Amino acid sequence: TQGNILMGRDINPFAPYFEGKWHITDDLGFTAGVRYTITNKSGYNNHTGPSFSYGAVPYDIEGLDHTWYEMTPRFILDYHVRPDLMVYASVSNGVKSGGWSFSAPTAALAAQGLAPENNWSYEVGMKGAFFDGRVNTTLALYNAVTWNAQIKNLVNGVFIDANAGHITTNGVELSVDVRPIDPWHVGANWAYTNAYYGKFAPCNAAGASCTGNPLIGVPLNDVQVYTSYDYLLPNSMGDLLLNADIRFASTVSLDPTGKNVLPLAQPDTH
């Protein structure tokens, strides 16, 4: 008979944060911040019987409990070339506390747990307004490295939470918004994301190496084009906002081996 999956999880985070900015000159500023995060997680995982989705081995794990302590800094240097044009560079560290996989098909995988995820990212970019504010543009180039990345790994038809060795991401993000006349906006957002497993072996039950393969669920190119028009209703009845957008994205991988892919194309009008 089909079994039941009974699980419970209690998460208690505490994360005080401090940030300060030093105006070195009228145009040059330096920001530094730090966050100290304490996260306690507890729970249980009970697979009462055979399950089509989660395997045929029932198990019951009680008393899962652990506390993680992490300190993460952030630094930003920004320079105003003129009042409506700024360039910046930043370095930041982020963490995601560990945990457990509640969809694990065996007790050994369920009890193994997930290591905390740690990320360092480096970014340079600009934000500017041109032609009396009718054209607004942002541009960012970044690099990020994540150790012990927590991912959803497709194993024998089941998505299981797992740690990858580390992930490297290099990307570019560009956004342009144009206002030809006051009520009308047209624009585009483009993201180029080259994200891959820098080290991930073994990555499935067969012991395959997924090192160098693309990251799950991340398209190499992602483009959104949109337009909006804010129509003022007569007799001070308010306004009517009309929007339309369409998105195109490269294929994405559904598992670290890169053998299962999904095309994305999401038009939307409202």
PDB file of C-alpha atoms in Angstrom:
ATOM      1  CA  THR A   1       0.000   0.000   0.000  1.00  0.00           C
ATOM      2  CA  GLN A   2       1.046   3.601  -0.547  1.00  0.00           C
ATOM      3  CA  GLY A   3       2.761   5.029   2.529  1.00  0.00           C
ATOM      4  CA  ASN A   4       2.435   8.443   4.137  1.00  0.00           C
ATOM      5  CA  ILE A   5       5.156  11.040   4.554  1.00  0.00           C
ATOM      6  CA  LEU A   6       4.893  12.712   7.966  1.00  0.00           C
ATOM      7  CA  MET A   7       7.335  15.509   8.667  1.00  0.00           C
ATOM      8  CA  GLY A   8       7.663  18.503  10.927  1.00  0.00           C
ATOM      9  CA  ARG A   9      10.165  21.327  11.082  1.00  0.00           C
ATOM     10  CA  ASP A  10      10.670  24.254  13.437  1.00  0.00           C
ATOM     11  CA  ILE A  11      13.022  27.077  12.399  1.00  0.00           C
ATOM     12  CA  ASN A  12      14.084  29.830  14.819  1.00  0.00           C
ATOM     13  CA  PRO A  13      16.431  32.440  13.328  1.00  0.00           C
ATOM     14  CA  PHE A  14      17.966  35.455  15.073  1.00  0.00           C
ATOM     15  CA  ALA A  15      20.044  37.852  12.931  1.00  0.00           C
ATOM     16  CA  PRO A  16      21.149  41.256  14.270  1.00  0.00           C
ATOM     17  CA  TYR A  17      22.653  43.499  11.573  1.00  0.00           C
ATOM     18  CA  PHE A  18      24.805  46.632  11.609  1.00  0.00           C
ATOM     19  CA  GLU A  19      25.698  48.866   8.669  1.00  0.00           C
ATOM     20  CA  GLY A  20      27.353  52.254   8.418  1.00  0.00           C
ATOM     21  CA  LYS A  21      28.346  54.585   5.587  1.00  0.00           C
ATOM     22  CA  TRP A  22      31.354  56.889   5.438  1.00  0.00           C
ATOM     23  CA  HIS A  23      31.086  59.822   3.016  1.00  0.00           C
ATOM     24  CA  ILE A  24      34.727  60.129   2.051  1.00  0.00           C
ATOM     25  CA  THR A  25      33.897  63.086  -0.226  1.00  0.00           C
ATOM     26  CA  ASP A  26      30.631  64.563  -1.472  1.00  0.00           C
ATOM     27  CA  ASP A  27      30.674  62.074  -4.352  1.00  0.00           C
ATOM     28  CA  LEU A  28      32.538  59.073  -2.918  1.00  0.00           C
ATOM     29  CA  GLY A  29      31.100  56.810  -0.245  1.00  0.00           C
ATOM     30  CA  PHE A  30      32.084  53.594   1.515  1.00  0.00           C
ATOM     31  CA  THR A  31      29.561  51.300   3.207  1.00  0.00           C
ATOM     32  CA  ALA A  32      30.388  48.422   5.552  1.00  0.00           C
ATOM     33  CA  GLY A  33      27.998  46.077   7.265  1.00  0.00           C
ATOM     34  CA  VAL A  34      27.960  42.810   9.164  1.00  0.00           C
ATOM     35  CA  ARG A  35      25.231  40.332  10.090  1.00  0.00           C
ATOM     36  CA  TYR A  36      25.483  37.684  12.805  1.00  0.00           C
ATOM     37  CA  THR A  37      22.985  34.887  12.278  1.00  0.00           C
ATOM     38  CA  ILE A  38      21.950  32.220  14.772  1.00  0.00           C
ATOM     39  CA  THR A  39      19.601  29.600  13.361  1.00  0.00           C
ATOM     40  CA  ASN A  40      18.142  26.675  15.273  1.00  0.00           C
ATOM     41  CA  LYS A  41      16.307  23.953  13.356  1.00  0.00           C
ATOM     42  CA  SER A  42      14.537  20.934  14.753  1.00  0.00           C
ATOM     43  CA  GLY A  43      12.102  18.385  13.395  1.00  0.00           C
ATOM     44  CA  TYR A  44      11.206  14.817  12.562  1.00  0.00           C
ATOM     45  CA  ASN A  45      10.879  12.737   9.404  1.00  0.00           C
ATOM     46  CA  ASN A  46       8.585   9.705   9.316  1.00  0.00           C
ATOM     47  CA  HIS A  47       7.998   7.637   6.176  1.00  0.00           C
ATOM     48  CA  THR A  48       5.324   5.201   7.351  1.00  0.00           C
ATOM     49  CA  GLY A  49       5.418   2.839   4.386  1.00  0.00           C
ATOM     50  CA  PRO A  50       6.409   2.301   0.752  1.00  0.00           C
ATOM     51  CA  SER A  51       5.923   5.392  -1.393  1.00  0.00           C
ATOM     52  CA  PHE A  52       5.988   5.686  -5.176  1.00  0.00           C
ATOM     53  CA  SER A  53       7.594   9.115  -4.938  1.00  0.00           C
ATOM     54  CA  TYR A  54      10.029   8.618  -2.066  1.00  0.00           C
ATOM     55  CA  GLY A  55      11.092   4.992  -2.207  1.00  0.00           C
ATOM     56  CA  ALA A  56      10.066   1.663  -0.775  1.00  0.00           C
ATOM     57  CA  VAL A  57      11.960   1.716   2.552  1.00  0.00           C
ATOM     58  CA  PRO A  58       9.948   3.093   5.507  1.00  0.00           C
ATOM     59  CA  TYR A  59      11.836   4.855   8.294  1.00  0.00           C
ATOM     60  CA  ASP A  60      11.263   7.100  11.283  1.00  0.00           C
ATOM     61  CA  ILE A  61      13.787   9.703  12.461  1.00  0.00           C
ATOM     62  CA  GLU A  62      12.985  11.747  15.554  1.00  0.00           C
ATOM     63  CA  GLY A  63      14.840  14.422  17.483  1.00  0.00           C
ATOM     64  CA  LEU A  64      16.538  16.281  14.627  1.00  0.00           C
ATOM     65  CA  ASP A  65      18.046  19.393  16.219  1.00  0.00           C
ATOM     66  CA  HIS A  66      20.997  21.667  15.430  1.00  0.00           C
ATOM     67  CA  THR A  67      22.055  25.318  15.771  1.00  0.00           C
ATOM     68  CA  TRP A  68      24.234  27.176  13.261  1.00  0.00           C
ATOM     69  CA  TYR A  69      26.226  30.381  13.913  1.00  0.00           C
ATOM     70  CA  GLU A  70      27.380  32.537  10.969  1.00  0.00           C
ATOM     71  CA  MET A  71      28.906  36.008  10.561  1.00  0.00           C
ATOM     72  CA  THR A  72      28.632  37.646   7.123  1.00  0.00           C
ATOM     73  CA  PRO A  73      30.122  41.014   6.048  1.00  0.00           C
ATOM     74  CA  ARG A  74      29.296  43.362   3.153  1.00  0.00           C
ATOM     75  CA  PHE A  75      31.310  46.229   1.634  1.00  0.00           C
ATOM     76  CA  ILE A  76      30.252  48.786  -1.014  1.00  0.00           C
ATOM     77  CA  LEU A  77      32.210  51.592  -2.655  1.00  0.00           C
ATOM     78  CA  ASP A  78      30.097  54.034  -4.685  1.00  0.00           C
ATOM     79  CA  TYR A  79      30.956  57.133  -6.708  1.00  0.00           C
ATOM     80  CA  HIS A  80      28.533  59.699  -8.141  1.00  0.00           C
ATOM     81  CA  VAL A  81      29.910  60.836 -11.489  1.00  0.00           C
ATOM     82  CA  ARG A  82      27.029  63.293 -11.511  1.00  0.00           C
ATOM     83  CA  PRO A  83      23.803  63.479  -9.477  1.00  0.00           C
ATOM     84  CA  ASP A  84      21.978  61.066 -11.810  1.00  0.00           C
ATOM     85  CA  LEU A  85      24.861  58.689 -12.599  1.00  0.00           C
ATOM     86  CA  MET A  86      26.534  56.379 -10.084  1.00  0.00           C
ATOM     87  CA  VAL A  87      29.139  53.624 -10.396  1.00  0.00           C
ATOM     88  CA  TYR A  88      29.841  51.127  -7.644  1.00  0.00           C
ATOM     89  CA  ALA A  89      31.740  48.014  -6.578  1.00  0.00           C
ATOM     90  CA  SER A  90      30.706  45.595  -3.848  1.00  0.00           C
ATOM     91  CA  VAL A  91      31.860  42.485  -2.012  1.00  0.00           C
ATOM     92  CA  SER A  92      29.410  40.487   0.087  1.00  0.00           C
ATOM     93  CA  ASN A  93      29.208  37.219   1.952  1.00  0.00           C
ATOM     94  CA  GLY A  94      26.004  35.244   2.486  1.00  0.00           C
ATOM     95  CA  VAL A  95      25.088  31.997   4.198  1.00  0.00           C
ATOM     96  CA  LYS A  96      22.198  29.571   4.288  1.00  0.00           C
ATOM     97  CA  SER A  97      22.016  27.387   7.365  1.00  0.00           C
ATOM     98  CA  GLY A  98      22.154  23.626   7.127  1.00  0.00           C
ATOM     99  CA  GLY A  99      19.248  21.245   7.533  1.00  0.00           C
ATOM    100  CA  TRP A 100      17.859  17.895   6.404  1.00  0.00           C
ATOM    101  CA  SER A 101      16.255  16.421   3.306  1.00  0.00           C
ATOM    102  CA  PHE A 102      12.659  15.503   4.104  1.00  0.00           C
ATOM    103  CA  SER A 103      12.219  13.821   0.714  1.00  0.00           C
ATOM    104  CA  ALA A 104      15.177  11.442   1.159  1.00  0.00           C
ATOM    105  CA  PRO A 105      14.257   7.871   0.094  1.00  0.00           C
ATOM    106  CA  THR A 106      16.379   6.189   2.813  1.00  0.00           C
ATOM    107  CA  ALA A 107      17.037   6.756   6.498  1.00  0.00           C
ATOM    108  CA  ALA A 108      20.781   7.125   5.852  1.00  0.00           C
ATOM    109  CA  LEU A 109      20.244  10.037   3.455  1.00  0.00           C
ATOM    110  CA  ALA A 110      17.626  11.626   5.732  1.00  0.00           C
ATOM    111  CA  ALA A 111      19.930  11.550   8.763  1.00  0.00           C
ATOM    112  CA  GLN A 112      22.984  12.720   6.840  1.00  0.00           C
ATOM    113  CA  GLY A 113      21.831  16.330   6.850  1.00  0.00           C
ATOM    114  CA  LEU A 114      22.853  19.320   4.758  1.00  0.00           C
ATOM    115  CA  ALA A 115      25.956  21.416   5.391  1.00  0.00           C
ATOM    116  CA  PRO A 116      25.539  25.217   5.550  1.00  0.00           C
ATOM    117  CA  GLU A 117      25.820  26.999   2.200  1.00  0.00           C
ATOM    118  CA  ASN A 118      28.398  29.812   2.006  1.00  0.00           C
ATOM    119  CA  ASN A 119      28.626  32.395  -0.773  1.00  0.00           C
ATOM    120  CA  TRP A 120      31.035  35.190  -1.688  1.00  0.00           C
ATOM    121  CA  SER A 121      29.976  37.563  -4.462  1.00  0.00           C
ATOM    122  CA  TYR A 122      31.799  40.396  -6.231  1.00  0.00           C
ATOM    123  CA  GLU A 123      29.977  42.999  -8.320  1.00  0.00           C
ATOM    124  CA  VAL A 124      30.657  46.182 -10.278  1.00  0.00           C
ATOM    125  CA  GLY A 125      27.994  48.242 -11.980  1.00  0.00           C
ATOM    126  CA  MET A 126      26.329  51.542 -12.753  1.00  0.00           C
ATOM    127  CA  LYS A 127      22.933  53.176 -12.315  1.00  0.00           C
ATOM    128  CA  GLY A 128      22.051  56.184 -14.421  1.00  0.00           C
ATOM    129  CA  ALA A 129      19.299  58.439 -15.722  1.00  0.00           C
ATOM    130  CA  PHE A 130      19.610  60.190 -19.084  1.00  0.00           C
ATOM    131  CA  PHE A 131      17.639  62.670 -21.211  1.00  0.00           C
ATOM    132  CA  ASP A 132      15.976  64.377 -18.252  1.00  0.00           C
ATOM    133  CA  GLY A 133      15.113  61.064 -16.647  1.00  0.00           C
ATOM    134  CA  ARG A 134      13.294  59.615 -19.650  1.00  0.00           C
ATOM    135  CA  VAL A 135      15.870  56.817 -19.991  1.00  0.00           C
ATOM    136  CA  ASN A 136      16.917  54.876 -16.891  1.00  0.00           C
ATOM    137  CA  THR A 137      19.604  52.203 -17.067  1.00  0.00           C
ATOM    138  CA  THR A 138      21.280  49.784 -14.681  1.00  0.00           C
ATOM    139  CA  LEU A 139      24.212  47.520 -15.527  1.00  0.00           C
ATOM    140  CA  ALA A 140      25.894  44.967 -13.295  1.00  0.00           C
ATOM    141  CA  LEU A 141      28.707  42.463 -13.814  1.00  0.00           C
ATOM    142  CA  TYR A 142      29.291  39.915 -11.095  1.00  0.00           C
ATOM    143  CA  ASN A 143      31.088  36.793  -9.992  1.00  0.00           C
ATOM    144  CA  ALA A 144      29.926  34.534  -7.186  1.00  0.00           C
ATOM    145  CA  VAL A 145      31.311  31.346  -5.677  1.00  0.00           C
ATOM    146  CA  THR A 146      29.145  29.157  -3.452  1.00  0.00           C
ATOM    147  CA  TRP A 147      30.523  26.349  -1.315  1.00  0.00           C
ATOM    148  CA  ASN A 148      28.335  23.441  -0.169  1.00  0.00           C
ATOM    149  CA  ALA A 149      25.514  24.733  -2.368  1.00  0.00           C
ATOM    150  CA  GLN A 150      22.138  23.310  -1.359  1.00  0.00           C
ATOM    151  CA  ILE A 151      20.354  22.052  -4.465  1.00  0.00           C
ATOM    152  CA  LYS A 152      17.382  19.920  -5.510  1.00  0.00           C
ATOM    153  CA  ASN A 153      18.951  16.847  -7.112  1.00  0.00           C
ATOM    154  CA  LEU A 154      16.748  14.658  -9.352  1.00  0.00           C
ATOM    155  CA  VAL A 155      17.570  11.051  -8.426  1.00  0.00           C
ATOM    156  CA  ASN A 156      15.444   8.201  -9.820  1.00  0.00           C
ATOM    157  CA  GLY A 157      12.533  10.569 -10.403  1.00  0.00           C
ATOM    158  CA  VAL A 158      12.694  12.156  -6.921  1.00  0.00           C
ATOM    159  CA  PHE A 159      13.972  15.664  -6.107  1.00  0.00           C
ATOM    160  CA  ILE A 160      16.279  15.260  -3.096  1.00  0.00           C
ATOM    161  CA  ASP A 161      17.968  18.071  -1.178  1.00  0.00           C
ATOM    162  CA  ALA A 162      21.746  17.687  -1.434  1.00  0.00           C
ATOM    163  CA  ASN A 163      25.029  19.601  -1.159  1.00  0.00           C
ATOM    164  CA  ALA A 164      27.092  20.257  -4.273  1.00  0.00           C
ATOM    165  CA  GLY A 165      30.836  20.790  -3.798  1.00  0.00           C
ATOM    166  CA  HIS A 166      30.842  24.357  -5.057  1.00  0.00           C
ATOM    167  CA  ILE A 167      29.180  26.490  -7.719  1.00  0.00           C
ATOM    168  CA  THR A 168      30.713  29.303  -9.763  1.00  0.00           C
ATOM    169  CA  THR A 169      28.497  31.973 -11.325  1.00  0.00           C
ATOM    170  CA  ASN A 170      29.558  34.710 -13.748  1.00  0.00           C
ATOM    171  CA  GLY A 171      26.883  37.054 -14.990  1.00  0.00           C
ATOM    172  CA  VAL A 172      25.760  40.304 -16.567  1.00  0.00           C
ATOM    173  CA  GLU A 173      22.463  42.075 -15.895  1.00  0.00           C
ATOM    174  CA  LEU A 174      21.195  44.998 -17.974  1.00  0.00           C
ATOM    175  CA  SER A 175      17.963  46.921 -17.521  1.00  0.00           C
ATOM    176  CA  VAL A 176      16.711  49.777 -19.714  1.00  0.00           C
ATOM    177  CA  ASP A 177      13.461  51.689 -19.136  1.00  0.00           C
ATOM    178  CA  VAL A 178      12.365  54.349 -21.637  1.00  0.00           C
ATOM    179  CA  ARG A 179       9.530  56.858 -21.163  1.00  0.00           C
ATOM    180  CA  PRO A 180       8.728  58.380 -24.603  1.00  0.00           C
ATOM    181  CA  ILE A 181       5.788  60.285 -23.099  1.00  0.00           C
ATOM    182  CA  ASP A 182       4.811  60.600 -19.455  1.00  0.00           C
ATOM    183  CA  PRO A 183       2.163  57.839 -19.247  1.00  0.00           C
ATOM    184  CA  TRP A 184       3.991  55.320 -21.441  1.00  0.00           C
ATOM    185  CA  HIS A 185       6.942  53.106 -20.475  1.00  0.00           C
ATOM    186  CA  VAL A 186       8.758  50.562 -22.622  1.00  0.00           C
ATOM    187  CA  GLY A 187      11.796  48.610 -21.578  1.00  0.00           C
ATOM    188  CA  ALA A 188      13.787  45.422 -21.438  1.00  0.00           C
ATOM    189  CA  ASN A 189      15.706  43.347 -18.907  1.00  0.00           C
ATOM    190  CA  TRP A 190      18.496  40.993 -19.932  1.00  0.00           C
ATOM    191  CA  ALA A 191      20.394  38.562 -17.733  1.00  0.00           C
ATOM    192  CA  TYR A 192      23.337  36.438 -18.821  1.00  0.00           C
ATOM    193  CA  THR A 193      24.126  33.824 -16.182  1.00  0.00           C
ATOM    194  CA  ASN A 194      26.938  31.324 -16.662  1.00  0.00           C
ATOM    195  CA  ALA A 195      26.479  29.152 -13.579  1.00  0.00           C
ATOM    196  CA  TYR A 196      28.135  25.763 -13.298  1.00  0.00           C
ATOM    197  CA  TYR A 197      29.272  23.169 -10.782  1.00  0.00           C
ATOM    198  CA  GLY A 198      32.918  23.833 -10.085  1.00  0.00           C
ATOM    199  CA  LYS A 199      33.117  20.554  -8.174  1.00  0.00           C
ATOM    200  CA  PHE A 200      30.302  18.046  -7.761  1.00  0.00           C
ATOM    201  CA  ALA A 201      31.198  14.354  -7.664  1.00  0.00           C
ATOM    202  CA  PRO A 202      29.551  11.986  -7.194  1.00  0.00           C
ATOM    203  CA  CYS A 203      26.254  13.628  -8.120  1.00  0.00           C
ATOM    204  CA  ASN A 204      23.932  10.641  -8.521  1.00  0.00           C
ATOM    205  CA  ALA A 205      23.479   7.046  -7.393  1.00  0.00           C
ATOM    206  CA  ALA A 206      25.659   5.811 -10.256  1.00  0.00           C
ATOM    207  CA  GLY A 207      28.631   7.870  -9.001  1.00  0.00           C
ATOM    208  CA  ALA A 208      28.764  10.230 -12.006  1.00  0.00           C
ATOM    209  CA  SER A 209      30.732  13.469 -11.924  1.00  0.00           C
ATOM    210  CA  CYS A 210      28.748  16.633 -12.684  1.00  0.00           C
ATOM    211  CA  THR A 211      31.748  18.950 -12.416  1.00  0.00           C
ATOM    212  CA  GLY A 212      31.495  21.625 -15.123  1.00  0.00           C
ATOM    213  CA  ASN A 213      27.803  20.983 -15.830  1.00  0.00           C
ATOM    214  CA  PRO A 214      25.275  23.863 -15.784  1.00  0.00           C
ATOM    215  CA  LEU A 215      23.420  24.717 -12.611  1.00  0.00           C
ATOM    216  CA  ILE A 216      19.873  23.360 -12.202  1.00  0.00           C
ATOM    217  CA  GLY A 217      17.086  25.745 -13.248  1.00  0.00           C
ATOM    218  CA  VAL A 218      19.309  28.628 -14.419  1.00  0.00           C
ATOM    219  CA  PRO A 219      19.039  29.729 -18.089  1.00  0.00           C
ATOM    220  CA  LEU A 220      22.150  31.069 -19.791  1.00  0.00           C
ATOM    221  CA  ASN A 221      20.146  33.956 -21.280  1.00  0.00           C
ATOM    222  CA  ASP A 222      16.933  35.426 -19.905  1.00  0.00           C
ATOM    223  CA  VAL A 223      15.251  38.362 -21.682  1.00  0.00           C
ATOM    224  CA  GLN A 224      12.080  40.216 -20.718  1.00  0.00           C
ATOM    225  CA  VAL A 225      10.512  42.955 -22.867  1.00  0.00           C
ATOM    226  CA  TYR A 226       7.652  44.992 -21.449  1.00  0.00           C
ATOM    227  CA  THR A 227       5.465  48.029 -21.998  1.00  0.00           C
ATOM    228  CA  SER A 228       2.966  49.847 -19.799  1.00  0.00           C
ATOM    229  CA  TYR A 229       0.565  52.736 -20.213  1.00  0.00           C
ATOM    230  CA  ASP A 230      -1.068  54.649 -17.365  1.00  0.00           C
ATOM    231  CA  TYR A 231      -4.408  55.920 -18.660  1.00  0.00           C
ATOM    232  CA  LEU A 232      -6.016  58.698 -16.627  1.00  0.00           C
ATOM    233  CA  LEU A 233      -9.778  58.136 -16.335  1.00  0.00           C
ATOM    234  CA  PRO A 234     -12.138  61.099 -16.808  1.00  0.00           C
ATOM    235  CA  ASN A 235     -13.871  62.961 -14.001  1.00  0.00           C
ATOM    236  CA  SER A 236     -11.100  62.144 -11.487  1.00  0.00           C
ATOM    237  CA  MET A 237     -12.193  58.489 -11.380  1.00  0.00           C
ATOM    238  CA  GLY A 238      -8.602  57.307 -11.027  1.00  0.00           C
ATOM    239  CA  ASP A 239      -6.353  55.681 -13.568  1.00  0.00           C
ATOM    240  CA  LEU A 240      -6.137  52.458 -15.555  1.00  0.00           C
ATOM    241  CA  LEU A 241      -2.718  50.827 -15.841  1.00  0.00           C
ATOM    242  CA  LEU A 242      -2.238  48.589 -18.888  1.00  0.00           C
ATOM    243  CA  ASN A 243       0.731  46.196 -18.959  1.00  0.00           C
ATOM    244  CA  ALA A 244       2.112  43.684 -21.411  1.00  0.00           C
ATOM    245  CA  ASP A 245       5.343  41.721 -21.257  1.00  0.00           C
ATOM    246  CA  ILE A 246       6.983  38.675 -22.768  1.00  0.00           C
ATOM    247  CA  ARG A 247       9.909  36.634 -21.564  1.00  0.00           C
ATOM    248  CA  PHE A 248      12.324  34.415 -23.462  1.00  0.00           C
ATOM    249  CA  ALA A 249      14.857  32.169 -21.768  1.00  0.00           C
ATOM    250  CA  SER A 250      17.380  29.533 -22.738  1.00  0.00           C
ATOM    251  CA  THR A 251      16.769  25.920 -21.863  1.00  0.00           C
ATOM    252  CA  VAL A 252      17.419  24.961 -18.237  1.00  0.00           C
ATOM    253  CA  SER A 253      18.759  21.767 -16.712  1.00  0.00           C
ATOM    254  CA  LEU A 254      16.539  19.776 -14.351  1.00  0.00           C
ATOM    255  CA  ASP A 255      19.324  17.686 -12.823  1.00  0.00           C
ATOM    256  CA  PRO A 256      23.098  18.090 -12.390  1.00  0.00           C
ATOM    257  CA  THR A 257      23.923  15.574 -15.145  1.00  0.00           C
ATOM    258  CA  GLY A 258      22.468  18.015 -17.697  1.00  0.00           C
ATOM    259  CA  LYS A 259      20.530  15.245 -19.464  1.00  0.00           C
ATOM    260  CA  ASN A 260      17.060  16.576 -18.605  1.00  0.00           C
ATOM    261  CA  VAL A 261      16.295  20.081 -19.884  1.00  0.00           C
ATOM    262  CA  LEU A 262      13.224  22.293 -19.989  1.00  0.00           C
ATOM    263  CA  PRO A 263      12.559  25.179 -22.445  1.00  0.00           C
ATOM    264  CA  LEU A 264      11.146  28.392 -21.042  1.00  0.00           C
ATOM    265  CA  ALA A 265       8.894  30.879 -22.819  1.00  0.00           C
ATOM    266  CA  GLN A 266       6.483  32.890 -20.702  1.00  0.00           C
ATOM    267  CA  PRO A 267       4.410  35.589 -22.419  1.00  0.00           C
ATOM    268  CA  ASP A 268       2.083  37.552 -20.169  1.00  0.00           C
ATOM    269  CA  THR A 269      -0.443  40.307 -20.752  1.00  0.00           C
ATOM    270  CA  HIS A 270      -2.798  41.903 -18.280  1.00  0.00           C
TER     271      HIS A 270
END
